[in-house]
Amino acid sequence: AYQAFSDKREGGNIILDYCNKAIELDPSFCDPYVLKCRVLFERIFSHEYQDERDQNEKDFHRFSQKAYELDSDNPEALVMYSRSFNIKKDLDMRNEFAKKALDANPSHPQTNYDYGLALDLARLKAEIVGGFPEGGEGCRDRSAGGDVGDPEGAGNKQDLTDADRRNQKHQAR
């Protein structure tokens, strides 16, 4: 099943079937749950499966939790469990488990990638929630055409006017 996933030779349903068979043979084996999560994670964000998104999310959360319960030291199980919290928008738990995955195997490329994403989301959240200057000085208010501290929007009116002229000239051609 891992080979089929890696080579992309088999469809997701065949991979899920392989995983189900592996779980039937050994329900305490963590890896098929992780692989099911990998398939479902791609489907959650794919337009081809948009009608199944709610069910795919529920299954993803269930399988990631099961993988974590079976092997809480498995870096790939930790990555999937971390992603589950990300989907739920619980960034603190996302970061905690992404860090645990990295600590479990600092050489694993997926743990490094996911921990980097978790850190980047934490940085973005800090900028959005509390990182902007007091009063918004220096922050662009695109609707007014200037800075937030410039209620008249005079800061960029000339630039917008020049851009509008260039756009009108281009459209006239």
Short mmCIF file of N, CA and C in Angstrom, two decimals:
data_model
loop_
_atom_site.label_atom_id
_atom_site.label_comp_id
_atom_site.label_asym_id
_atom_site.label_seq_id
_atom_site.Cartn_x
_atom_site.Cartn_y
_atom_site.Cartn_z
N ALA A 1 0.83 -1.19 0.00
CA ALA A 1 0.00 0.00 0.00
C ALA A 1 0.87 1.25 0.00
N TYR A 2 1.96 1.23 0.80
CA TYR A 2 2.86 2.40 0.80
C TYR A 2 3.48 2.62 -0.56
N GLN A 3 3.87 1.53 -1.22
CA GLN A 3 4.47 1.65 -2.54
C GLN A 3 3.47 2.24 -3.53
N ALA A 4 2.24 1.79 -3.47
CA ALA A 4 1.21 2.32 -4.37
C ALA A 4 0.99 3.80 -4.11
N PHE A 5 1.01 4.20 -2.85
CA PHE A 5 0.82 5.62 -2.53
C PHE A 5 2.00 6.44 -3.04
N SER A 6 3.20 5.95 -2.80
CA SER A 6 4.40 6.67 -3.19
C SER A 6 4.52 6.81 -4.71
N ASP A 7 4.20 5.76 -5.42
CA ASP A 7 4.34 5.78 -6.87
C ASP A 7 3.14 6.41 -7.57
N LYS A 8 2.06 6.60 -6.86
CA LYS A 8 0.82 7.15 -7.43
C LYS A 8 0.30 6.29 -8.58
N ARG A 9 0.65 4.99 -8.55
CA ARG A 9 0.17 4.09 -9.60
C ARG A 9 -1.24 3.62 -9.31
N GLU A 10 -1.61 3.59 -8.07
CA GLU A 10 -2.92 3.08 -7.68
C GLU A 10 -3.80 4.25 -7.25
N GLY A 11 -5.08 4.10 -7.44
CA GLY A 11 -6.00 5.13 -6.98
C GLY A 11 -6.16 5.09 -5.47
N GLY A 12 -6.65 6.17 -4.92
CA GLY A 12 -6.83 6.27 -3.47
C GLY A 12 -7.72 5.19 -2.90
N ASN A 13 -8.75 4.78 -3.64
CA ASN A 13 -9.66 3.75 -3.14
C ASN A 13 -8.95 2.40 -2.99
N ILE A 14 -8.07 2.09 -3.94
CA ILE A 14 -7.32 0.84 -3.85
C ILE A 14 -6.39 0.88 -2.63
N ILE A 15 -5.77 2.01 -2.41
CA ILE A 15 -4.88 2.16 -1.25
C ILE A 15 -5.68 2.00 0.04
N LEU A 16 -6.86 2.61 0.09
CA LEU A 16 -7.70 2.47 1.28
C LEU A 16 -8.12 1.01 1.48
N ASP A 17 -8.37 0.30 0.37
CA ASP A 17 -8.71 -1.13 0.47
C ASP A 17 -7.54 -1.93 1.04
N TYR A 18 -6.32 -1.65 0.56
CA TYR A 18 -5.14 -2.32 1.11
C TYR A 18 -5.03 -2.06 2.62
N CYS A 19 -5.27 -0.82 3.00
CA CYS A 19 -5.17 -0.47 4.42
C CYS A 19 -6.22 -1.20 5.24
N ASN A 20 -7.43 -1.27 4.72
CA ASN A 20 -8.49 -2.00 5.44
C ASN A 20 -8.12 -3.47 5.63
N LYS A 21 -7.52 -4.07 4.60
CA LYS A 21 -7.09 -5.47 4.70
C LYS A 21 -5.99 -5.62 5.75
N ALA A 22 -5.06 -4.67 5.77
CA ALA A 22 -3.98 -4.72 6.76
C ALA A 22 -4.53 -4.58 8.17
N ILE A 23 -5.53 -3.72 8.34
CA ILE A 23 -6.15 -3.53 9.66
C ILE A 23 -6.89 -4.79 10.09
N GLU A 24 -7.55 -5.47 9.13
CA GLU A 24 -8.21 -6.74 9.44
C GLU A 24 -7.21 -7.77 9.95
N LEU A 25 -6.03 -7.81 9.32
CA LEU A 25 -5.01 -8.76 9.72
C LEU A 25 -4.39 -8.41 11.09
N ASP A 26 -4.22 -7.12 11.34
CA ASP A 26 -3.61 -6.68 12.61
C ASP A 26 -4.14 -5.31 12.99
N PRO A 27 -5.23 -5.26 13.77
CA PRO A 27 -5.84 -3.97 14.13
C PRO A 27 -4.94 -3.09 15.00
N SER A 28 -3.84 -3.65 15.53
CA SER A 28 -2.96 -2.84 16.37
C SER A 28 -1.77 -2.27 15.58
N PHE A 29 -1.77 -2.47 14.26
CA PHE A 29 -0.70 -1.97 13.39
C PHE A 29 -1.02 -0.53 13.02
N CYS A 30 -0.15 0.38 13.39
CA CYS A 30 -0.38 1.82 13.23
C CYS A 30 -0.32 2.29 11.77
N ASP A 31 0.59 1.75 10.99
CA ASP A 31 0.87 2.29 9.65
C ASP A 31 -0.33 2.37 8.71
N PRO A 32 -1.24 1.40 8.67
CA PRO A 32 -2.38 1.56 7.75
C PRO A 32 -3.27 2.75 8.11
N TYR A 33 -3.36 3.06 9.39
CA TYR A 33 -4.15 4.23 9.80
C TYR A 33 -3.48 5.51 9.32
N VAL A 34 -2.15 5.54 9.43
CA VAL A 34 -1.40 6.71 8.95
C VAL A 34 -1.59 6.87 7.45
N LEU A 35 -1.47 5.78 6.72
CA LEU A 35 -1.61 5.85 5.26
C LEU A 35 -3.04 6.26 4.87
N LYS A 36 -4.03 5.77 5.58
CA LYS A 36 -5.41 6.21 5.31
C LYS A 36 -5.53 7.72 5.52
N CYS A 37 -4.86 8.22 6.55
CA CYS A 37 -4.87 9.66 6.81
C CYS A 37 -4.21 10.43 5.66
N ARG A 38 -3.13 9.89 5.13
CA ARG A 38 -2.45 10.57 4.02
C ARG A 38 -3.37 10.68 2.81
N VAL A 39 -4.09 9.61 2.51
CA VAL A 39 -5.03 9.64 1.38
C VAL A 39 -6.16 10.63 1.67
N LEU A 40 -6.73 10.56 2.86
CA LEU A 40 -7.86 11.42 3.21
C LEU A 40 -7.45 12.89 3.27
N PHE A 41 -6.24 13.17 3.74
CA PHE A 41 -5.78 14.56 3.82
C PHE A 41 -5.76 15.19 2.43
N GLU A 42 -5.28 14.45 1.45
CA GLU A 42 -5.29 14.98 0.09
C GLU A 42 -6.72 15.18 -0.40
N ARG A 43 -7.61 14.29 -0.05
CA ARG A 43 -9.00 14.40 -0.49
C ARG A 43 -9.73 15.56 0.17
N ILE A 44 -9.39 15.86 1.41
CA ILE A 44 -10.06 16.95 2.12
C ILE A 44 -9.91 18.25 1.35
N PHE A 45 -8.77 18.45 0.74
CA PHE A 45 -8.49 19.72 0.06
C PHE A 45 -8.60 19.63 -1.46
N SER A 46 -9.14 18.52 -1.95
CA SER A 46 -9.29 18.33 -3.40
C SER A 46 -10.72 18.65 -3.82
N HIS A 47 -10.84 19.44 -4.87
CA HIS A 47 -12.17 19.78 -5.38
C HIS A 47 -12.92 18.55 -5.88
N GLU A 48 -12.19 17.53 -6.27
CA GLU A 48 -12.82 16.31 -6.78
C GLU A 48 -13.63 15.60 -5.71
N TYR A 49 -13.31 15.85 -4.44
CA TYR A 49 -13.99 15.18 -3.34
C TYR A 49 -14.70 16.17 -2.43
N GLN A 50 -15.03 17.34 -2.96
CA GLN A 50 -15.65 18.37 -2.13
C GLN A 50 -16.98 17.93 -1.52
N ASP A 51 -17.73 17.09 -2.21
CA ASP A 51 -19.00 16.63 -1.67
C ASP A 51 -18.82 15.65 -0.51
N GLU A 52 -17.62 15.10 -0.38
CA GLU A 52 -17.32 14.13 0.67
C GLU A 52 -16.45 14.74 1.78
N ARG A 53 -16.24 16.04 1.72
CA ARG A 53 -15.29 16.66 2.64
C ARG A 53 -15.64 16.43 4.11
N ASP A 54 -16.88 16.63 4.49
CA ASP A 54 -17.25 16.44 5.90
C ASP A 54 -16.94 15.03 6.38
N GLN A 55 -17.30 14.04 5.58
CA GLN A 55 -17.03 12.66 5.97
C GLN A 55 -15.53 12.37 5.97
N ASN A 56 -14.82 12.89 4.98
CA ASN A 56 -13.37 12.68 4.94
C ASN A 56 -12.69 13.31 6.15
N GLU A 57 -13.16 14.48 6.57
CA GLU A 57 -12.60 15.11 7.77
C GLU A 57 -12.87 14.26 9.01
N LYS A 58 -14.10 13.79 9.16
CA LYS A 58 -14.43 12.95 10.32
C LYS A 58 -13.56 11.70 10.34
N ASP A 59 -13.42 11.05 9.18
CA ASP A 59 -12.59 9.85 9.10
C ASP A 59 -11.13 10.18 9.39
N PHE A 60 -10.66 11.29 8.87
CA PHE A 60 -9.28 11.69 9.11
C PHE A 60 -9.02 11.87 10.61
N HIS A 61 -9.92 12.58 11.30
CA HIS A 61 -9.75 12.79 12.74
C HIS A 61 -9.76 11.45 13.49
N ARG A 62 -10.67 10.58 13.10
CA ARG A 62 -10.79 9.28 13.77
C ARG A 62 -9.54 8.42 13.55
N PHE A 63 -9.07 8.37 12.30
CA PHE A 63 -7.90 7.54 12.00
C PHE A 63 -6.61 8.13 12.56
N SER A 64 -6.49 9.45 12.57
CA SER A 64 -5.28 10.05 13.13
C SER A 64 -5.22 9.81 14.64
N GLN A 65 -6.36 9.90 15.30
CA GLN A 65 -6.38 9.61 16.73
C GLN A 65 -6.05 8.15 17.00
N LYS A 66 -6.58 7.25 16.19
CA LYS A 66 -6.30 5.83 16.35
C LYS A 66 -4.81 5.54 16.14
N ALA A 67 -4.23 6.13 15.11
CA ALA A 67 -2.80 5.93 14.85
C ALA A 67 -1.98 6.44 16.03
N TYR A 68 -2.35 7.59 16.58
CA TYR A 68 -1.63 8.14 17.72
C TYR A 68 -1.80 7.23 18.95
N GLU A 69 -3.00 6.73 19.16
CA GLU A 69 -3.23 5.84 20.30
C GLU A 69 -2.42 4.55 20.18
N LEU A 70 -2.28 4.05 18.96
CA LEU A 70 -1.55 2.80 18.75
C LEU A 70 -0.04 2.98 18.90
N ASP A 71 0.48 4.12 18.46
CA ASP A 71 1.93 4.33 18.52
C ASP A 71 2.23 5.82 18.65
N SER A 72 2.23 6.30 19.88
CA SER A 72 2.42 7.73 20.14
C SER A 72 3.86 8.18 19.92
N ASP A 73 4.75 7.27 19.58
CA ASP A 73 6.14 7.62 19.27
C ASP A 73 6.42 7.61 17.77
N ASN A 74 5.45 7.21 16.97
CA ASN A 74 5.60 7.14 15.52
C ASN A 74 5.52 8.56 14.95
N PRO A 75 6.60 9.06 14.33
CA PRO A 75 6.59 10.44 13.84
C PRO A 75 5.48 10.71 12.82
N GLU A 76 5.17 9.73 11.97
CA GLU A 76 4.12 9.96 10.98
C GLU A 76 2.74 9.98 11.63
N ALA A 77 2.54 9.18 12.66
CA ALA A 77 1.27 9.24 13.40
C ALA A 77 1.14 10.59 14.10
N LEU A 78 2.25 11.09 14.63
CA LEU A 78 2.23 12.40 15.29
C LEU A 78 1.95 13.53 14.29
N VAL A 79 2.51 13.40 13.09
CA VAL A 79 2.25 14.40 12.05
C VAL A 79 0.75 14.42 11.71
N MET A 80 0.16 13.25 11.52
CA MET A 80 -1.26 13.20 11.17
C MET A 80 -2.13 13.72 12.32
N TYR A 81 -1.76 13.39 13.53
CA TYR A 81 -2.51 13.87 14.69
C TYR A 81 -2.39 15.39 14.79
N SER A 82 -1.22 15.92 14.50
CA SER A 82 -1.00 17.36 14.48
C SER A 82 -1.87 18.02 13.40
N ARG A 83 -1.91 17.40 12.23
CA ARG A 83 -2.74 17.96 11.15
C ARG A 83 -4.22 17.95 11.51
N SER A 84 -4.62 16.96 12.29
CA SER A 84 -6.01 16.91 12.73
C SER A 84 -6.35 18.16 13.53
N PHE A 85 -5.45 18.55 14.41
CA PHE A 85 -5.67 19.77 15.19
C PHE A 85 -5.63 21.01 14.30
N ASN A 86 -4.82 20.97 13.27
CA ASN A 86 -4.77 22.08 12.33
C ASN A 86 -6.11 22.25 11.62
N ILE A 87 -6.68 21.15 11.19
CA ILE A 87 -7.98 21.20 10.51
C ILE A 87 -9.05 21.74 11.47
N LYS A 88 -8.94 21.37 12.73
CA LYS A 88 -9.89 21.84 13.75
C LYS A 88 -9.60 23.27 14.19
N LYS A 89 -8.53 23.86 13.63
CA LYS A 89 -8.10 25.23 13.95
C LYS A 89 -7.65 25.39 15.40
N ASP A 90 -7.12 24.34 15.97
CA ASP A 90 -6.53 24.38 17.31
C ASP A 90 -5.02 24.45 17.13
N LEU A 91 -4.52 25.67 16.90
CA LEU A 91 -3.12 25.83 16.52
C LEU A 91 -2.16 25.53 17.66
N ASP A 92 -2.57 25.72 18.90
CA ASP A 92 -1.69 25.38 20.02
C ASP A 92 -1.42 23.88 20.05
N MET A 93 -2.47 23.08 19.90
CA MET A 93 -2.29 21.63 19.87
C MET A 93 -1.56 21.20 18.59
N ARG A 94 -1.84 21.87 17.50
CA ARG A 94 -1.15 21.61 16.23
C ARG A 94 0.35 21.75 16.45
N ASN A 95 0.75 22.87 17.07
CA ASN A 95 2.17 23.13 17.29
C ASN A 95 2.77 22.12 18.26
N GLU A 96 2.04 21.79 19.31
CA GLU A 96 2.54 20.84 20.30
C GLU A 96 2.86 19.48 19.66
N PHE A 97 1.94 18.98 18.85
CA PHE A 97 2.16 17.66 18.27
C PHE A 97 3.10 17.70 17.07
N ALA A 98 3.17 18.82 16.37
CA ALA A 98 4.17 18.96 15.31
C ALA A 98 5.57 18.94 15.92
N LYS A 99 5.73 19.57 17.07
CA LYS A 99 7.02 19.56 17.78
C LYS A 99 7.34 18.16 18.28
N LYS A 100 6.34 17.45 18.81
CA LYS A 100 6.56 16.07 19.26
C LYS A 100 6.98 15.18 18.10
N ALA A 101 6.40 15.40 16.93
CA ALA A 101 6.78 14.62 15.75
C ALA A 101 8.23 14.90 15.38
N LEU A 102 8.61 16.16 15.42
CA LEU A 102 9.99 16.52 15.10
C LEU A 102 10.95 15.93 16.13
N ASP A 103 10.57 16.00 17.40
CA ASP A 103 11.42 15.42 18.45
C ASP A 103 11.55 13.90 18.30
N ALA A 104 10.48 13.26 17.83
CA ALA A 104 10.50 11.80 17.66
C ALA A 104 11.50 11.39 16.59
N ASN A 105 11.63 12.20 15.53
CA ASN A 105 12.61 11.90 14.49
C ASN A 105 12.99 13.20 13.77
N PRO A 106 14.01 13.88 14.26
CA PRO A 106 14.42 15.16 13.67
C PRO A 106 14.95 15.04 12.24
N SER A 107 15.25 13.82 11.79
CA SER A 107 15.76 13.62 10.44
C SER A 107 14.67 13.31 9.43
N HIS A 108 13.46 13.11 9.89
CA HIS A 108 12.36 12.74 9.00
C HIS A 108 11.90 14.00 8.25
N PRO A 109 11.88 13.97 6.92
CA PRO A 109 11.51 15.17 6.16
C PRO A 109 10.10 15.66 6.45
N GLN A 110 9.15 14.74 6.66
CA GLN A 110 7.77 15.16 6.90
C GLN A 110 7.63 15.88 8.24
N THR A 111 8.38 15.44 9.25
CA THR A 111 8.28 16.11 10.56
C THR A 111 8.85 17.52 10.46
N ASN A 112 9.93 17.68 9.72
CA ASN A 112 10.51 19.01 9.54
C ASN A 112 9.57 19.92 8.76
N TYR A 113 8.98 19.38 7.71
CA TYR A 113 8.05 20.16 6.88
C TYR A 113 6.83 20.60 7.71
N ASP A 114 6.24 19.67 8.42
CA ASP A 114 5.03 20.00 9.18
C ASP A 114 5.33 20.96 10.34
N TYR A 115 6.46 20.77 11.00
CA TYR A 115 6.81 21.68 12.08
C TYR A 115 7.06 23.09 11.53
N GLY A 116 7.69 23.18 10.37
CA GLY A 116 7.88 24.48 9.72
C GLY A 116 6.55 25.15 9.40
N LEU A 117 5.60 24.36 8.88
CA LEU A 117 4.27 24.92 8.61
C LEU A 117 3.59 25.39 9.89
N ALA A 118 3.72 24.59 10.94
CA ALA A 118 3.11 24.96 12.23
C ALA A 118 3.70 26.26 12.74
N LEU A 119 5.00 26.42 12.65
CA LEU A 119 5.65 27.66 13.11
C LEU A 119 5.20 28.85 12.27
N ASP A 120 5.08 28.63 10.97
CA ASP A 120 4.65 29.71 10.08
C ASP A 120 3.22 30.14 10.39
N LEU A 121 2.34 29.17 10.65
CA LEU A 121 0.96 29.52 11.03
C LEU A 121 0.93 30.28 12.35
N ALA A 122 1.76 29.88 13.29
CA ALA A 122 1.82 30.57 14.57
C ALA A 122 2.29 32.01 14.37
N ARG A 123 3.27 32.21 13.48
CA ARG A 123 3.76 33.55 13.19
C ARG A 123 2.67 34.41 12.54
N LEU A 124 1.97 33.83 11.58
CA LEU A 124 0.89 34.56 10.92
C LEU A 124 -0.21 34.92 11.91
N LYS A 125 -0.55 33.99 12.78
CA LYS A 125 -1.58 34.26 13.79
C LYS A 125 -1.15 35.41 14.69
N ALA A 126 0.10 35.42 15.10
CA ALA A 126 0.61 36.50 15.96
C ALA A 126 0.54 37.84 15.24
N GLU A 127 0.87 37.85 13.96
CA GLU A 127 0.80 39.10 13.20
C GLU A 127 -0.62 39.60 13.06
N ILE A 128 -1.54 38.68 12.81
CA ILE A 128 -2.93 39.07 12.60
C ILE A 128 -3.59 39.50 13.90
N VAL A 129 -3.38 38.73 14.96
CA VAL A 129 -4.07 38.99 16.22
C VAL A 129 -3.42 40.11 17.00
N GLY A 130 -2.12 40.11 17.11
CA GLY A 130 -1.51 41.10 17.98
C GLY A 130 -0.27 41.75 17.45
N GLY A 131 0.08 41.49 16.22
CA GLY A 131 1.35 41.98 15.74
C GLY A 131 1.29 43.30 14.99
N PHE A 132 0.12 43.87 14.76
CA PHE A 132 0.06 45.12 14.03
C PHE A 132 0.33 46.29 14.96
N PRO A 133 0.94 47.33 14.46
CA PRO A 133 1.24 48.49 15.30
C PRO A 133 -0.02 49.12 15.89
N GLU A 134 0.14 49.76 17.04
CA GLU A 134 -0.97 50.45 17.70
C GLU A 134 -1.57 51.48 16.75
N GLY A 135 -2.85 51.47 16.60
CA GLY A 135 -3.52 52.43 15.74
C GLY A 135 -3.40 52.11 14.26
N GLY A 136 -2.67 51.08 13.92
CA GLY A 136 -2.58 50.66 12.52
C GLY A 136 -1.61 51.47 11.69
N GLU A 137 -0.75 52.31 12.32
CA GLU A 137 0.20 53.10 11.54
C GLU A 137 1.04 52.19 10.67
N GLY A 138 1.17 52.55 9.43
CA GLY A 138 1.99 51.77 8.52
C GLY A 138 1.27 50.61 7.86
N CYS A 139 0.04 50.31 8.28
CA CYS A 139 -0.72 49.22 7.68
C CYS A 139 -1.55 49.77 6.54
N ARG A 140 -1.51 49.10 5.43
CA ARG A 140 -2.24 49.56 4.24
C ARG A 140 -3.73 49.34 4.40
N ASP A 141 -4.49 50.35 4.09
CA ASP A 141 -5.94 50.23 3.98
C ASP A 141 -6.25 50.36 2.50
N ARG A 142 -6.32 49.24 1.83
CA ARG A 142 -6.46 49.26 0.38
C ARG A 142 -7.76 49.92 -0.08
N SER A 143 -8.78 49.87 0.73
CA SER A 143 -10.05 50.47 0.32
C SER A 143 -9.97 51.98 0.30
N ALA A 144 -9.15 52.58 1.16
CA ALA A 144 -9.03 54.04 1.22
C ALA A 144 -7.92 54.55 0.33
N GLY A 145 -7.02 53.67 -0.10
CA GLY A 145 -5.95 54.09 -0.97
C GLY A 145 -4.74 54.63 -0.22
N GLY A 146 -4.69 54.51 1.07
CA GLY A 146 -3.56 55.02 1.83
C GLY A 146 -3.33 54.20 3.07
N ASP A 147 -2.65 54.79 4.03
CA ASP A 147 -2.40 54.13 5.29
C ASP A 147 -3.61 54.24 6.19
N VAL A 148 -3.73 53.30 7.15
CA VAL A 148 -4.83 53.36 8.11
C VAL A 148 -4.79 54.67 8.86
N GLY A 149 -3.59 55.17 9.15
CA GLY A 149 -3.44 56.44 9.87
C GLY A 149 -3.73 57.64 9.00
N ASP A 150 -4.07 57.46 7.75
CA ASP A 150 -4.34 58.54 6.81
C ASP A 150 -5.79 58.41 6.34
N PRO A 151 -6.75 58.95 7.13
CA PRO A 151 -8.16 58.73 6.82
C PRO A 151 -8.59 59.27 5.46
N GLU A 152 -7.85 60.24 4.94
CA GLU A 152 -8.20 60.76 3.64
C GLU A 152 -7.74 59.85 2.51
N GLY A 153 -6.82 58.98 2.84
CA GLY A 153 -6.32 58.08 1.81
C GLY A 153 -5.45 58.78 0.80
N ALA A 154 -4.90 59.94 1.18
CA ALA A 154 -4.13 60.75 0.24
C ALA A 154 -2.79 60.14 -0.11
N GLY A 155 -2.30 59.26 0.73
CA GLY A 155 -0.97 58.70 0.56
C GLY A 155 -0.75 58.06 -0.80
N ASN A 156 -1.75 57.48 -1.40
CA ASN A 156 -1.53 56.75 -2.66
C ASN A 156 -2.53 57.13 -3.74
N LYS A 157 -3.22 58.22 -3.58
CA LYS A 157 -4.21 58.59 -4.60
C LYS A 157 -3.55 58.83 -5.94
N GLN A 158 -2.36 59.46 -5.96
CA GLN A 158 -1.68 59.72 -7.22
C GLN A 158 -1.32 58.40 -7.89
N ASP A 159 -0.79 57.44 -7.10
CA ASP A 159 -0.43 56.14 -7.66
C ASP A 159 -1.64 55.45 -8.26
N LEU A 160 -2.76 55.50 -7.56
CA LEU A 160 -3.96 54.85 -8.06
C LEU A 160 -4.47 55.54 -9.31
N THR A 161 -4.37 56.86 -9.34
CA THR A 161 -4.83 57.59 -10.51
C THR A 161 -3.97 57.24 -11.72
N ASP A 162 -2.65 57.18 -11.54
CA ASP A 162 -1.76 56.80 -12.65
C ASP A 162 -2.06 55.38 -13.11
N ALA A 163 -2.27 54.47 -12.17
CA ALA A 163 -2.57 53.09 -12.52
C ALA A 163 -3.89 53.01 -13.27
N ASP A 164 -4.89 53.77 -12.81
CA ASP A 164 -6.18 53.78 -13.51
C ASP A 164 -6.02 54.28 -14.94
N ARG A 165 -5.22 55.34 -15.13
CA ARG A 165 -5.00 55.87 -16.48
C ARG A 165 -4.33 54.83 -17.38
N ARG A 166 -3.32 54.15 -16.86
CA ARG A 166 -2.63 53.14 -17.65
C ARG A 166 -3.60 52.00 -18.01
N ASN A 167 -4.44 51.62 -17.06
CA ASN A 167 -5.40 50.56 -17.29
C ASN A 167 -6.42 50.96 -18.36
N GLN A 168 -6.91 52.19 -18.27
CA GLN A 168 -7.88 52.67 -19.28
C GLN A 168 -7.25 52.73 -20.66
N LYS A 169 -5.97 53.19 -20.73
CA LYS A 169 -5.27 53.27 -22.00
C LYS A 169 -5.09 51.87 -22.59
N HIS A 170 -4.75 50.90 -21.73
CA HIS A 170 -4.56 49.52 -22.19
C HIS A 170 -5.88 48.92 -22.69
N GLN A 171 -6.98 49.22 -22.00
CA GLN A 171 -8.27 48.67 -22.41
C GLN A 171 -8.77 49.28 -23.70
N ALA A 172 -8.37 50.51 -24.00
CA ALA A 172 -8.81 51.19 -25.21
C ALA A 172 -8.16 50.60 -26.45
N ARG A 173 -7.05 49.91 -26.27
CA ARG A 173 -6.33 49.35 -27.43
C ARG A 173 -7.09 48.26 -28.08
#
